[in-house]
RNA sequence: CGGGGUGUAGCUUAGCUUGGUAGAGCGCCUGGUUUGGGACCAGGAGGUCGCAGGUUCGAAUCCUGUCACCCCGACCA
């Protein structure tokens, strides 16, 4: 007998605990979500990954429409002068802007193509890192009266931020996102909008991505450049780091002032509009991966999966092949007639002439919620073998095909809830109330500094509100305040670092 | 932009010290046996060894330059 390996073979290597960043890359590769591109910092989003993004878009779009928003599209290019309009905004984005300076190529003296010196733009164009400025300039033309308000617009588009250290989905130079931009008559209304859209994100991430979040406000140092207030939702992924899953900004009158969004009020005065902006991006795909995937690959919450059920026909003998395929297709048809989350169940029959094991493992790595095998033995019994992706790989269950059809939605819902519960349990287990500086430093210091193990988590600790403390902690531990959480009953206390008064606990963590 | 490292087939890589113009595993293709946990047998395709120059009869190997990428620091959805 050969030696049993110490740990079961996993589809993804290394495992999460061995090397989390490398595991993440391998999951993306194994699940065929995306490829790194020849252009540094950019990615090719493959159909399986794009399918997930499309489902995110579809669901969020419904939610935006339901809260009164409409889609529009604004230019990719922003005149350089627009970027200068809001001082903090310029400072925040200047270091990561791609700039277009020419509008033609020609052949240079060395015989190679180059931007034609004769075709230099009189004013350089910035590829949008976000669209506040150009949308603001447009809104300034649209708004004259309080009757023109509110303006509630969203756009789906790509943006470019020239990042030093790209990582697929998490931090790419070009990424896809959604940016909402609204103008309101009053501060109260704009603040309500800011909070409403954060709640939309929280609901979406909880109910569709099965990820629990802390929602709250950013500290001043983490605020969006130019915003008065930045709200966010913060998730914990499996290496216990925090990741911002969505943000909503109350911009006050800063961008209105910069862009000249002015309107006549009900009592005849001229007033600046109150604006908001809010966004979430393809980063959520990365968040989803790091939140739920395991050592065998991706694990998709059913509500966001491009395919809910994959049927794998097992056809060992030639004479039963046709009958097995027919049974598989019948089952698929029955399942497709069921509605799930407002549209038909997505069912794939994998008829490729490959071994059952090979096919199964491919779907495991892609994270399909339910796998169903139909083989010759099932033709008479009417059974199918069902495996849930949230259960161990070999936990196959034989059930009557008809029963499975009846219970499919129930099982998917059960997977959805199980993934959420699992993620919440993980987060709660790694969220610690911390009362002293020593405890805090201990929590965020790995046992093995040369090759840090997965450690830390969320620390709920009192903070005196000073920027100095934030900077000290960041430089000592790379830990930052992820948010000042919304809480019904703030618990007063004293800062664990300075002993000064603290109005409430804040969430600290290492972050992506 | 500072410090360190690496470039050989789609991926992981051997060979480099001691020059003799490429080998493996996985993947891919063909045929067959298979198919209910990643199968097997046989055959096959794929590399101007990052790029440019130099030394040499001869360079993946030695020298010079250059480019790219990775890791660690400052920035970030």
Coordinates of C-alpha atoms in Angstrom, one line a residue, chain A residues 264-465:
Chain A
X264 CA -32.8 78.9 -8.2
X265 CA -34.5 77.9 -5.0
X266 CA -38.2 77.9 -4.2
X267 CA -37.8 81.3 -2.6
X268 CA -35.8 82.7 -5.5
X269 CA -32.3 82.5 -4.2
X270 CA -29.3 81.1 -6.2
X271 CA -27.9 78.1 -4.4
X272 CA -25.3 75.4 -5.1
X273 CA -26.5 71.9 -5.6
X274 CA -25.8 69.2 -3.1
X275 CA -24.2 66.2 -4.8
X276 CA -23.4 62.6 -4.1
X277 CA -21.5 59.8 -5.9
X278 CA -21.4 56.1 -5.3
X279 CA -19.7 53.2 -6.9
X280 CA -18.7 49.5 -6.9
X281 CA -16.4 47.7 -9.3
X282 CA -15.1 44.5 -10.7
X283 CA -13.2 44.4 -7.4
X284 CA -16.3 42.7 -6.1
X285 CA -15.5 39.7 -8.2
X286 CA -12.2 39.4 -6.4
X287 CA -13.9 39.9 -3.1
X288 CA -16.4 37.1 -4.0
X289 CA -13.5 34.8 -4.8
X290 CA -11.6 35.5 -1.6
X291 CA -14.7 35.3 0.6
X292 CA -16.0 31.9 -0.6
X293 CA -13.6 30.0 -2.7
X294 CA -11.9 27.0 -1.1
X295 CA -8.9 24.7 -1.7
X296 CA -10.8 23.1 -4.6
X297 CA -11.5 26.3 -6.4
X298 CA -14.3 28.8 -6.7
X299 CA -17.5 28.5 -4.7
X300 CA -20.3 30.6 -6.2
X301 CA -23.4 31.8 -4.3
X302 CA -26.3 30.6 -6.4
X303 CA -27.8 34.1 -6.7
X304 CA -24.7 35.2 -8.6
X305 CA -23.7 32.0 -10.4
X306 CA -23.8 32.1 -14.3
X307 CA -24.8 28.5 -14.2
X308 CA -26.8 27.0 -11.3
X309 CA -26.8 23.4 -12.2
X310 CA -24.5 21.3 -14.3
X311 CA -25.6 17.9 -15.4
X312 CA -22.9 15.4 -16.1
X313 CA -24.0 12.4 -18.1
X314 CA -22.0 9.3 -17.3
X315 CA -21.9 7.1 -20.4
X316 CA -19.7 4.1 -19.9
X317 CA -21.3 1.8 -22.5
X318 CA -22.1 2.7 -26.1
X319 CA -25.6 1.3 -26.0
X320 CA -26.8 3.3 -23.1
X321 CA -25.2 6.6 -24.2
X322 CA -28.2 7.9 -26.1
X323 CA -30.6 7.0 -23.3
X324 CA -28.5 8.7 -20.7
X325 CA -28.1 11.8 -22.8
X326 CA -31.8 11.9 -23.3
X327 CA -32.5 11.6 -19.6
X328 CA -30.0 14.4 -19.0
X329 CA -31.6 16.7 -21.5
X330 CA -35.1 15.9 -20.1
X331 CA -33.9 16.8 -16.6
X332 CA -32.3 20.0 -17.9
X333 CA -35.6 21.0 -19.7
X334 CA -37.6 20.4 -16.5
X335 CA -35.1 22.5 -14.5
X336 CA -35.1 25.3 -17.0
X337 CA -38.8 25.7 -16.7
X338 CA -38.3 26.8 -13.1
X339 CA -37.9 30.4 -12.2
X340 CA -35.1 31.4 -9.9
X341 CA -34.7 35.0 -8.8
X342 CA -36.9 36.2 -11.6
X343 CA -35.4 34.3 -14.5
X344 CA -35.1 30.7 -15.6
X345 CA -32.6 28.4 -13.8
X346 CA -29.4 28.3 -15.7
X347 CA -28.6 24.7 -16.5
X348 CA -25.8 23.2 -18.5
X349 CA -25.5 19.6 -19.8
X350 CA -21.9 18.7 -20.1
X351 CA -21.9 16.3 -23.0
X352 CA -18.2 16.4 -23.8
X353 CA -16.7 13.0 -24.4
X354 CA -14.5 13.1 -21.3
X355 CA -14.2 11.1 -18.2
X356 CA -16.8 11.9 -15.5
X357 CA -14.1 12.7 -13.0
X358 CA -12.4 15.2 -15.3
X359 CA -15.7 17.0 -16.1
X360 CA -16.7 17.0 -12.4
X361 CA -13.5 18.6 -11.3
X362 CA -13.7 21.3 -13.9
X363 CA -17.1 22.3 -12.6
X364 CA -15.9 22.1 -9.0
X365 CA -13.1 24.5 -9.8
X366 CA -15.6 26.8 -11.5
X367 CA -17.8 26.8 -8.4
X368 CA -21.1 25.7 -9.9
X369 CA -23.5 25.4 -7.0
X370 CA -25.0 22.0 -8.0
X371 CA -23.6 19.1 -9.9
X372 CA -25.9 16.3 -11.0
X373 CA -24.7 13.0 -12.4
X374 CA -26.9 10.7 -14.5
X375 CA -25.6 7.3 -15.4
X376 CA -26.9 4.1 -16.9
X377 CA -27.8 2.7 -13.4
X378 CA -30.1 5.7 -12.9
X379 CA -32.2 5.1 -16.0
X380 CA -34.3 2.4 -14.3
X381 CA -34.2 3.7 -10.7
X382 CA -35.0 7.3 -11.8
X383 CA -32.3 8.5 -9.5
X384 CA -29.7 11.2 -10.0
X385 CA -26.6 11.8 -8.0
X386 CA -26.5 15.4 -6.6
X387 CA -23.5 17.2 -5.1
X388 CA -23.6 20.6 -3.5
X389 CA -20.5 22.8 -4.0
X390 CA -20.7 24.0 -0.4
X391 CA -20.4 20.4 0.8
X392 CA -17.4 18.1 0.7
X393 CA -16.4 16.9 -2.8
X394 CA -17.5 13.4 -2.2
X395 CA -20.7 14.0 -0.4
X396 CA -22.8 12.7 -3.2
X397 CA -26.5 12.0 -2.6
X398 CA -28.8 9.9 -4.8
X399 CA -32.3 11.2 -5.1
X400 CA -35.2 10.7 -7.5
X401 CA -34.9 13.1 -10.4
X402 CA -38.4 14.3 -10.0
X403 CA -37.8 15.1 -6.3
X404 CA -34.7 16.9 -7.3
X405 CA -36.6 19.1 -9.7
X406 CA -39.1 19.9 -7.0
X407 CA -36.4 20.7 -4.5
X408 CA -33.9 22.5 -6.7
X409 CA -34.8 26.0 -5.6
X410 CA -34.9 25.0 -2.0
X411 CA -31.4 23.5 -2.2
X412 CA -30.0 26.5 -4.0
X413 CA -31.5 28.7 -1.2
X414 CA -29.9 26.5 1.3
X415 CA -26.5 26.8 -0.3
X416 CA -26.9 30.6 -0.5
X417 CA -27.8 30.8 3.2
X418 CA -25.1 28.3 4.2
X419 CA -22.4 30.4 2.4
X420 CA -23.6 33.5 4.1
X421 CA -23.7 31.8 7.5
X422 CA -20.2 30.4 7.0
X423 CA -18.8 33.8 6.0
X424 CA -20.5 35.5 8.9
X425 CA -19.3 32.9 11.3
X426 CA -15.7 33.3 10.0
X427 CA -15.9 37.0 10.3
X428 CA -17.3 37.0 13.8
X429 CA -14.8 34.5 14.9
X430 CA -12.0 36.8 13.7
X431 CA -13.5 40.0 15.0
X432 CA -12.1 40.9 18.4
X433 CA -13.0 43.6 20.9
X434 CA -9.7 45.0 22.0
X435 CA -9.1 47.0 25.1
X436 CA -5.4 47.7 25.3
X437 CA -2.5 48.8 23.0
X438 CA -0.5 45.6 23.9
X439 CA -3.5 43.4 22.9
X440 CA -3.9 45.4 19.7
X441 CA -0.3 45.0 18.6
X442 CA -0.3 41.4 19.6
X443 CA -3.4 40.8 17.5
X444 CA -1.9 42.2 14.4
X445 CA 1.6 40.8 14.7
X446 CA 2.3 37.5 13.0
X447 CA 4.1 34.7 14.9
X448 CA 6.4 34.2 12.0
X449 CA 7.5 37.6 10.7
X450 CA 9.6 36.2 7.8
X451 CA 6.7 34.4 6.3
X452 CA 3.6 35.7 8.0
X453 CA 0.9 33.2 8.6
X454 CA -2.8 34.2 8.2
X455 CA -3.4 36.3 11.4
X456 CA -5.3 39.2 12.8
X457 CA -8.8 40.1 11.7
X458 CA -11.1 43.0 12.6
X459 CA -10.3 44.8 15.8
X460 CA -13.0 46.8 17.5
X461 CA -11.2 49.3 19.5
X462 CA -11.7 52.8 20.9
X463 CA -10.0 55.7 19.1
X464 CA -9.6 59.3 20.1
X465 CA -10.3 60.6 16.6

